[in-house]
Amino acid sequence: MLLGVNIDHIAVLREARKVADPDPLDALSICKRAGADQITIHLREDRRHMQDSDAKSIIALSSLPVNLECATSLEMIDIACTLKPHRVTLVPEKREEVTTEGGLAVTGEQPKLKEAIKKLQAQEIEVSLFIDPSLDAVKASIDLGVEWIEFHTGKYANIYAMLYTNLSKTHHTIPELDLSRKILKQMLADELCNLRLLSCDALEFGLRVAAGHGLNMQNVADIVAIESIEELNIGQSIVARSVYVGLEHAIIDMKAKLLR
Ligand code: PXP
């Protein structure tokens, strides 16, 4: 299974001080040496971590394919068309969110998305849509003619954390529920089943399937077991572990979890 390493959090650390280091560019050779298959970066509209100069130099200098995540705004699509990464993953963005909280609204936004996808594909950039695992979103993605979809695994990761870590059972994503372990186990099984069925459907219709968000060394195994998912994009947990074990080891360890 392919591993895209999202290196945004290296820039998060730099931007916390507005200094020059750590420079995400320095991560490229380490990611490659450790066996990463792709570099993933998110150029957010508010530039809270990656800056335009980072995106430019990473795309120009990376020997691994670069997957640029960005919003569907005209500004971002124009930047992507100029920088020409290997792939663009279109993601929803809200300025007030801490991280990408859900998938793209693919069903209501067809004309705007079509236009963005057309522009990117005209530059021979592969396009992926970051979507919630729902049948409507998969169908809409097929209609939109993209090469890839990436399932948002945040719900899976949150349920897993509620079951197997100290995270409060009344985590903000499901605030009104005080959930028993039995119910949480069923919810986790249902979410995995949903991801499995939808990835199979998507693959049958010719889409390539990625997944990501909230995946870590503990919760990744059940996602790896879904054969139709070809690639995972993982950021926060790899960079977090790298503080203790180093980036190279954090990637090597995660890549080992992705072996099938
Ligand atoms: N994939 C996409 C499209 C993302 O936007 C992100 C970051 O939210 C990730 C993967 C990686 O998520 P994480 O940092 O939680 O591993």
GROMACS .gro file of C-alpha atoms and ligand atoms in nm:
model
  276
    1MET     CA    1   0.000   0.000   0.000
    2LEU     CA    2   0.129   0.347  -0.094
    3LEU     CA    3   0.215   0.605   0.170
    4GLY     CA    4   0.183   0.978   0.110
    5VAL     CA    5   0.355   1.165   0.390
    6ASN     CA    6   0.185   1.494   0.469
    7ILE     CA    7   0.458   1.731   0.584
    8ASP     CA    8   0.238   2.033   0.672
    9HIS     CA    9   0.307   1.991   1.041
   10ILE     CA   10   0.676   2.064   0.990
   11ALA     CA   11   0.566   2.405   0.861
   12VAL     CA   12   0.324   2.435   1.156
   13LEU     CA   13   0.624   2.418   1.389
   14ARG     CA   14   0.815   2.678   1.190
   15GLU     CA   15   0.519   2.915   1.168
   16ALA     CA   16   0.466   2.894   1.544
   17ARG     CA   17   0.779   3.111   1.573
   18LYS     CA   18   0.776   3.267   1.225
   19VAL     CA   19   1.138   3.163   1.183
   20ALA     CA   20   1.325   2.974   0.913
   21ASP     CA   21   1.333   2.627   1.061
   22PRO     CA   22   1.234   2.352   1.049
   23ASP     CA   23   1.218   2.385   0.670
   24PRO     CA   24   0.978   2.128   0.515
   25LEU     CA   25   1.204   2.119   0.210
   26ASP     CA   26   1.465   1.939   0.421
   27ALA     CA   27   1.215   1.655   0.476
   28LEU     CA   28   1.207   1.551   0.110
   29SER     CA   29   1.521   1.339   0.102
   30ILE     CA   30   1.437   1.184   0.441
   31CYS     CA   31   1.088   1.089   0.321
   32LYS     CA   32   1.235   0.930   0.010
   33ARG     CA   33   1.504   0.740   0.201
   34ALA     CA   34   1.245   0.610   0.448
   35GLY     CA   35   1.029   0.463   0.172
   36ALA     CA   36   0.750   0.721   0.134
   37ASP     CA   37   0.578   0.702  -0.202
   38GLN     CA   38   0.452   1.057  -0.219
   39ILE     CA   39   0.485   1.397  -0.055
   40THR     CA   40   0.155   1.558   0.040
   41ILE     CA   41   0.119   1.926   0.124
   42HIS     CA   42  -0.181   2.151   0.184
   43LEU     CA   43  -0.154   2.513   0.076
   44ARG     CA   44  -0.433   2.665   0.282
   45GLU     CA   45  -0.601   2.990   0.179
   46ASP     CA   46  -0.495   3.150   0.510
   47ARG     CA   47  -0.135   3.019   0.465
   48ARG     CA   48  -0.128   2.907   0.827
   49HIS     CA   49   0.147   2.651   0.764
   50MET     CA   50   0.276   2.594   0.410
   51GLN     CA   51   0.365   2.917   0.227
   52ASP     CA   52   0.361   2.973  -0.150
   53SER     CA   53   0.740   2.960  -0.152
   54ASP     CA   54   0.730   2.616   0.021
   55ALA     CA   55   0.485   2.477  -0.233
   56LYS     CA   56   0.692   2.615  -0.520
   57SER     CA   57   1.023   2.472  -0.402
   58ILE     CA   58   0.879   2.137  -0.286
   59ILE     CA   59   0.704   2.077  -0.619
   60ALA     CA   60   1.010   2.188  -0.817
   61LEU     CA   61   1.264   1.983  -0.620
   62SER     CA   62   1.087   1.669  -0.497
   63SER     CA   63   1.194   1.347  -0.662
   64LEU     CA   64   0.877   1.186  -0.522
   65PRO     CA   65   0.540   1.277  -0.672
   66VAL     CA   66   0.380   1.572  -0.493
   67ASN     CA   67   0.012   1.572  -0.402
   68LEU     CA   68  -0.100   1.931  -0.348
   69GLU     CA   69  -0.415   1.967  -0.140
   70CYS     CA   70  -0.605   2.289  -0.193
   71ALA     CA   71  -0.946   2.453  -0.188
   72THR     CA   72  -1.151   2.492  -0.504
   73SER     CA   73  -1.120   2.872  -0.518
   74LEU     CA   74  -1.003   3.038  -0.840
   75GLU     CA   75  -0.686   3.159  -0.665
   76MET     CA   76  -0.586   2.809  -0.555
   77ILE     CA   77  -0.666   2.644  -0.887
   78ASP     CA   78  -0.457   2.907  -1.069
   79ILE     CA   79  -0.166   2.847  -0.830
   80ALA     CA   80  -0.194   2.470  -0.879
   81CYS     CA   81  -0.203   2.508  -1.258
   82THR     CA   82   0.112   2.720  -1.242
   83LEU     CA   83   0.302   2.491  -1.004
   84LYS     CA   84   0.191   2.170  -1.180
   85PRO     CA   85   0.221   1.911  -0.903
   86HIS     CA   86   0.172   1.546  -0.992
   87ARG     CA   87  -0.173   1.547  -0.828
   88VAL     CA   88  -0.413   1.799  -0.680
   89THR     CA   89  -0.652   1.688  -0.407
   90LEU     CA   90  -0.945   1.926  -0.378
   91VAL     CA   91  -1.048   1.975  -0.017
   92PRO     CA   92  -1.308   2.187   0.162
   93GLU     CA   93  -1.175   2.475   0.368
   94LYS     CA   94  -1.317   2.679   0.649
   95ARG     CA   95  -1.092   2.944   0.799
   96GLU     CA   96  -1.207   2.880   1.154
   97GLU     CA   97  -1.138   2.503   1.147
   98VAL     CA   98  -0.828   2.356   1.311
   99THR     CA   99  -0.798   2.091   1.039
  100THR     CA  100  -1.002   1.965   0.742
  101GLU     CA  101  -1.310   1.851   0.925
  102GLY     CA  102  -1.508   1.678   0.653
  103GLY     CA  103  -1.520   1.590   0.287
  104LEU     CA  104  -1.599   1.816  -0.008
  105ALA     CA  105  -1.964   1.899  -0.081
  106VAL     CA  106  -1.942   1.723  -0.417
  107THR     CA  107  -2.314   1.684  -0.476
  108GLY     CA  108  -2.420   2.052  -0.457
  109GLU     CA  109  -2.113   2.205  -0.623
  110GLN     CA  110  -2.092   2.029  -0.960
  111PRO     CA  111  -2.048   2.328  -1.198
  112LYS     CA  112  -1.776   2.495  -0.988
  113LEU     CA  113  -1.595   2.165  -0.934
  114LYS     CA  114  -1.622   2.068  -1.302
  115GLU     CA  115  -1.456   2.393  -1.403
  116ALA     CA  116  -1.172   2.345  -1.151
  117ILE     CA  117  -1.118   1.982  -1.254
  118LYS     CA  118  -1.116   2.073  -1.623
  119LYS     CA  119  -0.848   2.339  -1.569
  120LEU     CA  120  -0.626   2.103  -1.369
  121GLN     CA  121  -0.664   1.811  -1.608
  122ALA     CA  122  -0.580   2.042  -1.900
  123GLN     CA  123  -0.239   2.080  -1.732
  124GLU     CA  124  -0.210   1.698  -1.707
  125ILE     CA  125  -0.247   1.710  -1.330
  126GLU     CA  126  -0.424   1.410  -1.172
  127VAL     CA  127  -0.724   1.519  -0.969
  128SER     CA  128  -0.847   1.368  -0.645
  129LEU     CA  129  -1.153   1.467  -0.441
  130PHE     CA  130  -1.139   1.447  -0.061
  131ILE     CA  131  -1.487   1.314   0.019
  132ASP     CA  132  -1.683   1.173   0.308
  133PRO     CA  133  -1.745   0.799   0.270
  134SER     CA  134  -2.098   0.822   0.126
  135LEU     CA  135  -2.250   0.665  -0.184
  136ASP     CA  136  -2.372   1.004  -0.312
  137ALA     CA  137  -2.020   1.146  -0.291
  138VAL     CA  138  -1.873   0.844  -0.475
  139LYS     CA  139  -2.137   0.868  -0.751
  140ALA     CA  140  -2.079   1.242  -0.788
  141SER     CA  141  -1.702   1.184  -0.811
  142ILE     CA  142  -1.751   0.925  -1.086
  143ASP     CA  143  -1.968   1.177  -1.277
  144LEU     CA  144  -1.703   1.444  -1.235
  145GLY     CA  145  -1.444   1.230  -1.414
  146VAL     CA  146  -1.161   1.252  -1.161
  147GLU     CA  147  -0.884   0.993  -1.140
  148TRP     CA  148  -0.883   0.958  -0.761
  149ILE     CA  149  -1.099   0.993  -0.455
  150GLU     CA  150  -0.967   1.014  -0.102
  151PHE     CA  151  -1.199   0.906   0.177
  152HIS     CA  152  -1.200   1.121   0.490
  153THR     CA  153  -1.130   0.875   0.773
  154GLY     CA  154  -1.190   1.126   1.053
  155LYS     CA  155  -1.511   0.962   1.172
  156TYR     CA  156  -1.341   0.620   1.185
  157ALA     CA  157  -1.043   0.768   1.373
  158ASN     CA  158  -1.267   0.945   1.625
  159ILE     CA  159  -1.471   0.634   1.701
  160TYR     CA  160  -1.148   0.434   1.736
  161ALA     CA  161  -1.008   0.693   1.977
  162MET     CA  162  -1.327   0.689   2.184
  163LEU     CA  163  -1.302   0.312   2.212
  164TYR     CA  164  -0.933   0.255   2.266
  165THR     CA  165  -0.782   0.576   2.411
  166ASN     CA  166  -0.861   0.817   2.692
  167LEU     CA  167  -1.039   1.056   2.457
  168SER     CA  168  -1.370   1.152   2.617
  169LYS     CA  169  -1.667   0.948   2.504
  170THR     CA  170  -1.845   1.277   2.455
  171HIS     CA  171  -1.590   1.402   2.199
  172HIS     CA  172  -1.708   1.710   2.013
  173THR     CA  173  -1.788   1.523   1.691
  174ILE     CA  174  -2.071   1.328   1.860
  175PRO     CA  175  -2.150   1.558   2.153
  176GLU     CA  176  -2.499   1.446   2.237
  177LEU     CA  177  -2.411   1.082   2.287
  178ASP     CA  178  -2.274   0.905   2.589
  179LEU     CA  179  -2.178   0.586   2.416
  180SER     CA  180  -2.131   0.240   2.561
  181ARG     CA  181  -1.838   0.028   2.442
  182LYS     CA  182  -2.080  -0.208   2.272
  183ILE     CA  183  -2.231   0.073   2.068
  184LEU     CA  184  -1.889   0.216   1.983
  185LYS     CA  185  -1.767  -0.126   1.864
  186GLN     CA  186  -2.071  -0.154   1.639
  187MET     CA  187  -2.015   0.200   1.507
  188LEU     CA  188  -1.652   0.117   1.429
  189ALA     CA  189  -1.749  -0.205   1.249
  190ASP     CA  190  -2.018  -0.017   1.051
  191GLU     CA  191  -1.776   0.257   0.950
  192LEU     CA  192  -1.517   0.002   0.832
  193CYS     CA  193  -1.783  -0.189   0.641
  194ASN     CA  194  -1.897   0.136   0.479
  195LEU     CA  195  -1.539   0.224   0.375
  196ARG     CA  196  -1.486  -0.127   0.241
  197LEU     CA  197  -1.805  -0.135   0.030
  198LEU     CA  198  -1.761   0.215  -0.106
  199SER     CA  199  -1.397   0.160  -0.201
  200CYS     CA  200  -1.497  -0.156  -0.390
  201ASP     CA  201  -1.772   0.034  -0.574
  202ALA     CA  202  -1.537   0.320  -0.657
  203LEU     CA  203  -1.269   0.083  -0.787
  204GLU     CA  204  -1.520  -0.100  -1.005
  205PHE     CA  205  -1.609   0.231  -1.166
  206GLY     CA  206  -1.244   0.299  -1.244
  207LEU     CA  207  -1.156   0.536  -0.961
  208ARG     CA  208  -0.834   0.497  -0.766
  209VAL     CA  209  -0.896   0.514  -0.395
  210ALA     CA  210  -0.694   0.684  -0.122
  211ALA     CA  211  -0.785   0.755   0.239
  212GLY     CA  212  -0.660   0.976   0.518
  213HIS     CA  213  -0.714   1.192   0.821
  214GLY     CA  214  -0.650   1.098   1.180
  215LEU     CA  215  -0.468   0.773   1.095
  216ASN     CA  216  -0.190   0.662   1.327
  217MET     CA  217   0.019   0.360   1.428
  218GLN     CA  218  -0.266   0.223   1.641
  219ASN     CA  219  -0.569   0.262   1.415
  220VAL     CA  220  -0.424   0.211   1.067
  221ALA     CA  221  -0.430  -0.172   1.046
  222ASP     CA  222  -0.803  -0.209   0.974
  223ILE     CA  223  -0.781   0.049   0.696
  224VAL     CA  224  -0.477  -0.127   0.544
  225ALA     CA  225  -0.686  -0.446   0.536
  226ILE     CA  226  -0.926  -0.285   0.286
  227GLU     CA  227  -0.773  -0.408  -0.039
  228SER     CA  228  -0.943  -0.153  -0.266
  229ILE     CA  229  -0.773   0.134  -0.088
  230GLU     CA  230  -0.447   0.190  -0.271
  231GLU     CA  231  -0.290   0.477  -0.076
  232LEU     CA  232  -0.298   0.650   0.261
  233ASN     CA  233  -0.201   1.011   0.326
  234ILE     CA  234  -0.080   1.052   0.682
  235GLY     CA  235   0.060   1.365   0.844
  236GLN     CA  236  -0.002   1.460   1.204
  237SER     CA  237   0.077   1.126   1.367
  238ILE     CA  238   0.399   1.077   1.168
  239VAL     CA  239   0.533   1.425   1.244
  240ALA     CA  240   0.424   1.388   1.609
  241ARG     CA  241   0.616   1.060   1.646
  242SER     CA  242   0.915   1.209   1.468
  243VAL     CA  243   0.971   1.441   1.767
  244TYR     CA  244   1.065   1.129   1.965
  245VAL     CA  245   1.201   0.881   1.711
  246GLY     CA  246   1.305   1.103   1.419
  247LEU     CA  247   1.123   1.155   1.090
  248GLU     CA  248   1.298   0.873   0.909
  249HIS     CA  249   1.206   0.615   1.171
  250ALA     CA  250   0.851   0.745   1.203
  251ILE     CA  251   0.803   0.694   0.827
  252ILE     CA  252   0.979   0.354   0.821
  253ASP     CA  253   0.755   0.235   1.106
  254MET     CA  254   0.438   0.357   0.938
  255LYS     CA  255   0.540   0.211   0.602
  256ALA     CA  256   0.589  -0.125   0.776
  257LYS     CA  257   0.228  -0.105   0.898
  258LEU     CA  258   0.116  -0.059   0.538
  259LEU     CA  259   0.267  -0.386   0.415
  260ARG     CA  260   0.004  -0.628   0.286
  261PXP     N1  261  -0.557   1.378   0.351
  261PXP     C1  262  -0.613   1.501   0.338
  261PXP     C2  263  -0.690   1.533   0.214
  261PXP     C3  264  -0.597   1.598   0.440
  261PXP     O1  265  -0.652   1.720   0.426
  261PXP     C4  266  -0.519   1.564   0.552
  261PXP     C5  267  -0.498   1.665   0.660
  261PXP     O2  268  -0.619   1.694   0.718
  261PXP     C6  269  -0.462   1.437   0.560
  261PXP     C7  270  -0.484   1.346   0.457
  261PXP     C8  271  -0.374   1.394   0.673
  261PXP     O3  272  -0.441   1.395   0.793
  261PXP     P1  273  -0.358   1.376   0.928
  261PXP     O4  274  -0.269   1.494   0.941
  261PXP     O5  275  -0.466   1.371   1.031
  261PXP     O6  276  -0.282   1.248   0.915
   0.00000   0.00000   0.00000
